[in-house]
Amino acid sequence: MLQLKRHGLYMRFRLRFISYSKECPMQRYLTALAAALLISGPALACEAPDIASIDIPSGAAATEAEMVQAQQAVADMVTAIEAYAVCVDGLSRIDQRDHIRDRDEAVDAAHRLATRMNREIRNFNRAVQLASR
């Protein structure tokens, strides 16, 4: 029994501890493992997409199929980055500290990727117009 005096009143608490027997060391191991998984689980769930894997062809020399394929790859990457940002926003503040910079860099890279793709699409459209004359 533990007694605390607070504001002139005595409060009694009965403290209970998990008893570990010497015959069951695995119980301590499993408890520690479960605690570690609960703490680190959300942090491991957010993985930044690899933006460097996207290859955007030169709009002046690419075929229409290559441009459509690149445009779809960029759209998929932007969707993956948005999902990553939502995942990071859902983390606790302690876990967010590690991921905020990565999230911001991924969003900036997505903007640069989309800008570059749009520039190559304009170059492609210009090349198609010049070829049709």
Short mmCIF file of C-alpha atoms in Angstrom, two decimals:
data_model
loop_
_atom_site.label_atom_id
_atom_site.label_comp_id
_atom_site.label_asym_id
_atom_site.label_seq_id
_atom_site.Cartn_x
_atom_site.Cartn_y
_atom_site.Cartn_z
CA MET A 1 0.00 0.00 0.00
CA LEU A 2 1.15 3.49 -0.84
CA GLN A 3 -0.31 6.45 0.97
CA LEU A 4 -0.16 9.97 -0.40
CA LYS A 5 -1.17 13.07 1.50
CA ARG A 6 -2.76 15.57 -0.83
CA HIS A 7 -4.78 18.58 0.31
CA GLY A 8 -5.10 17.11 3.78
CA LEU A 9 -6.61 13.88 2.47
CA TYR A 10 -4.92 10.56 2.50
CA MET A 11 -5.15 8.59 -0.67
CA ARG A 12 -4.31 4.94 -0.77
CA PHE A 13 -3.12 3.18 -3.85
CA ARG A 14 -2.40 -0.41 -4.24
CA LEU A 15 0.56 -0.89 -6.53
CA ARG A 16 0.70 -3.98 -8.62
CA PHE A 17 3.70 -5.02 -10.58
CA ILE A 18 3.91 -7.70 -13.16
CA SER A 19 5.69 -10.53 -11.50
CA TYR A 20 8.25 -12.29 -13.56
CA SER A 21 9.25 -15.71 -12.54
CA LYS A 22 12.76 -16.97 -12.92
CA GLU A 23 11.43 -19.87 -14.92
CA CYS A 24 9.99 -17.64 -17.67
CA PRO A 25 12.64 -15.24 -19.06
CA MET A 26 10.82 -15.29 -22.41
CA GLN A 27 8.02 -13.22 -20.85
CA ARG A 28 10.41 -10.29 -20.30
CA TYR A 29 11.71 -10.60 -23.84
CA LEU A 30 8.22 -10.65 -25.36
CA THR A 31 7.10 -7.69 -23.26
CA ALA A 32 10.13 -5.66 -24.34
CA LEU A 33 9.59 -6.67 -27.97
CA ALA A 34 5.92 -5.67 -27.87
CA ALA A 35 6.78 -2.30 -26.34
CA ALA A 36 9.46 -1.66 -28.98
CA LEU A 37 7.06 -2.52 -31.80
CA LEU A 38 4.36 -0.25 -30.41
CA ILE A 39 6.78 2.64 -30.12
CA SER A 40 8.57 2.24 -33.45
CA GLY A 41 5.73 0.94 -35.60
CA PRO A 42 4.34 4.24 -36.89
CA ALA A 43 7.80 5.61 -37.64
CA LEU A 44 8.58 2.62 -39.83
CA ALA A 45 5.29 2.87 -41.71
CA CYS A 46 6.19 6.08 -43.59
CA GLU A 47 8.66 5.54 -46.39
CA ALA A 48 9.55 8.33 -48.79
CA PRO A 49 9.14 7.41 -52.48
CA ASP A 50 12.23 7.31 -54.70
CA ILE A 51 11.91 10.30 -57.00
CA ALA A 52 15.21 9.62 -58.74
CA SER A 53 13.68 6.53 -60.37
CA ILE A 54 11.51 8.69 -62.68
CA ASP A 55 13.00 9.21 -66.14
CA ILE A 56 11.51 12.06 -68.16
CA PRO A 57 12.42 11.92 -71.85
CA SER A 58 13.34 14.97 -73.90
CA GLY A 59 10.13 16.34 -75.36
CA ALA A 60 11.79 17.32 -78.64
CA ALA A 61 12.94 13.76 -79.41
CA ALA A 62 10.43 11.52 -77.60
CA THR A 63 7.55 9.58 -79.09
CA GLU A 64 3.98 10.09 -77.94
CA ALA A 65 4.00 6.71 -76.16
CA GLU A 66 7.13 7.68 -74.21
CA MET A 67 5.58 10.98 -73.16
CA VAL A 68 2.33 9.30 -72.06
CA GLN A 69 4.30 6.72 -70.07
CA ALA A 70 6.41 9.44 -68.41
CA GLN A 71 3.32 11.49 -67.62
CA GLN A 72 1.70 8.47 -65.94
CA ALA A 73 4.89 7.77 -63.95
CA VAL A 74 4.98 11.39 -62.75
CA ALA A 75 1.29 11.26 -61.77
CA ASP A 76 1.89 8.03 -59.82
CA MET A 77 4.90 9.59 -58.08
CA VAL A 78 2.92 12.69 -57.09
CA THR A 79 0.21 10.43 -55.64
CA ALA A 80 2.84 8.46 -53.68
CA ILE A 81 4.35 11.68 -52.32
CA GLU A 82 0.92 12.94 -51.25
CA ALA A 83 0.32 9.64 -49.43
CA TYR A 84 3.73 9.97 -47.75
CA ALA A 85 2.90 13.51 -46.60
CA VAL A 86 -0.42 12.31 -45.12
CA CYS A 87 1.41 9.46 -43.37
CA VAL A 88 3.96 11.84 -41.83
CA ASP A 89 1.21 14.23 -40.73
CA GLY A 90 -0.46 11.32 -38.93
CA LEU A 91 2.61 10.51 -36.84
CA SER A 92 3.04 11.67 -33.28
CA ARG A 93 5.06 14.84 -32.76
CA ILE A 94 8.09 12.87 -31.60
CA ASP A 95 8.11 10.73 -34.74
CA GLN A 96 7.34 13.73 -36.98
CA ARG A 97 10.58 15.50 -36.10
CA ASP A 98 12.55 12.87 -37.96
CA HIS A 99 10.32 12.90 -41.03
CA ILE A 100 9.29 16.55 -41.51
CA ARG A 101 12.42 17.51 -43.46
CA ASP A 102 12.10 14.39 -45.64
CA ARG A 103 8.45 15.21 -46.33
CA ASP A 104 9.26 18.79 -47.29
CA GLU A 105 12.09 17.67 -49.57
CA ALA A 106 9.81 15.09 -51.22
CA VAL A 107 7.09 17.70 -51.85
CA ASP A 108 9.65 20.14 -53.30
CA ALA A 109 11.05 17.39 -55.52
CA ALA A 110 7.52 16.57 -56.72
CA HIS A 111 7.02 20.22 -57.70
CA ARG A 112 10.33 20.23 -59.59
CA LEU A 113 9.42 16.94 -61.28
CA ALA A 114 6.00 18.22 -62.36
CA THR A 115 7.53 21.49 -63.64
CA ARG A 116 10.11 19.58 -65.66
CA MET A 117 7.45 17.24 -67.06
CA ASN A 118 5.28 20.19 -68.10
CA ARG A 119 8.27 21.82 -69.82
CA GLU A 120 8.98 18.62 -71.77
CA ILE A 121 5.30 18.31 -72.73
CA ARG A 122 5.43 21.85 -74.15
CA ASN A 123 8.62 20.92 -76.05
CA PHE A 124 6.90 17.78 -77.37
CA ASN A 125 3.85 19.75 -78.52
CA ARG A 126 6.10 22.29 -80.24
CA ALA A 127 8.00 19.49 -82.02
CA VAL A 128 4.73 17.89 -83.17
CA GLN A 129 3.48 21.23 -84.54
CA LEU A 130 6.73 21.85 -86.40
CA ALA A 131 6.68 18.34 -87.87
CA SER A 132 3.10 18.73 -89.12
CA ARG A 133 3.87 21.89 -91.12
#
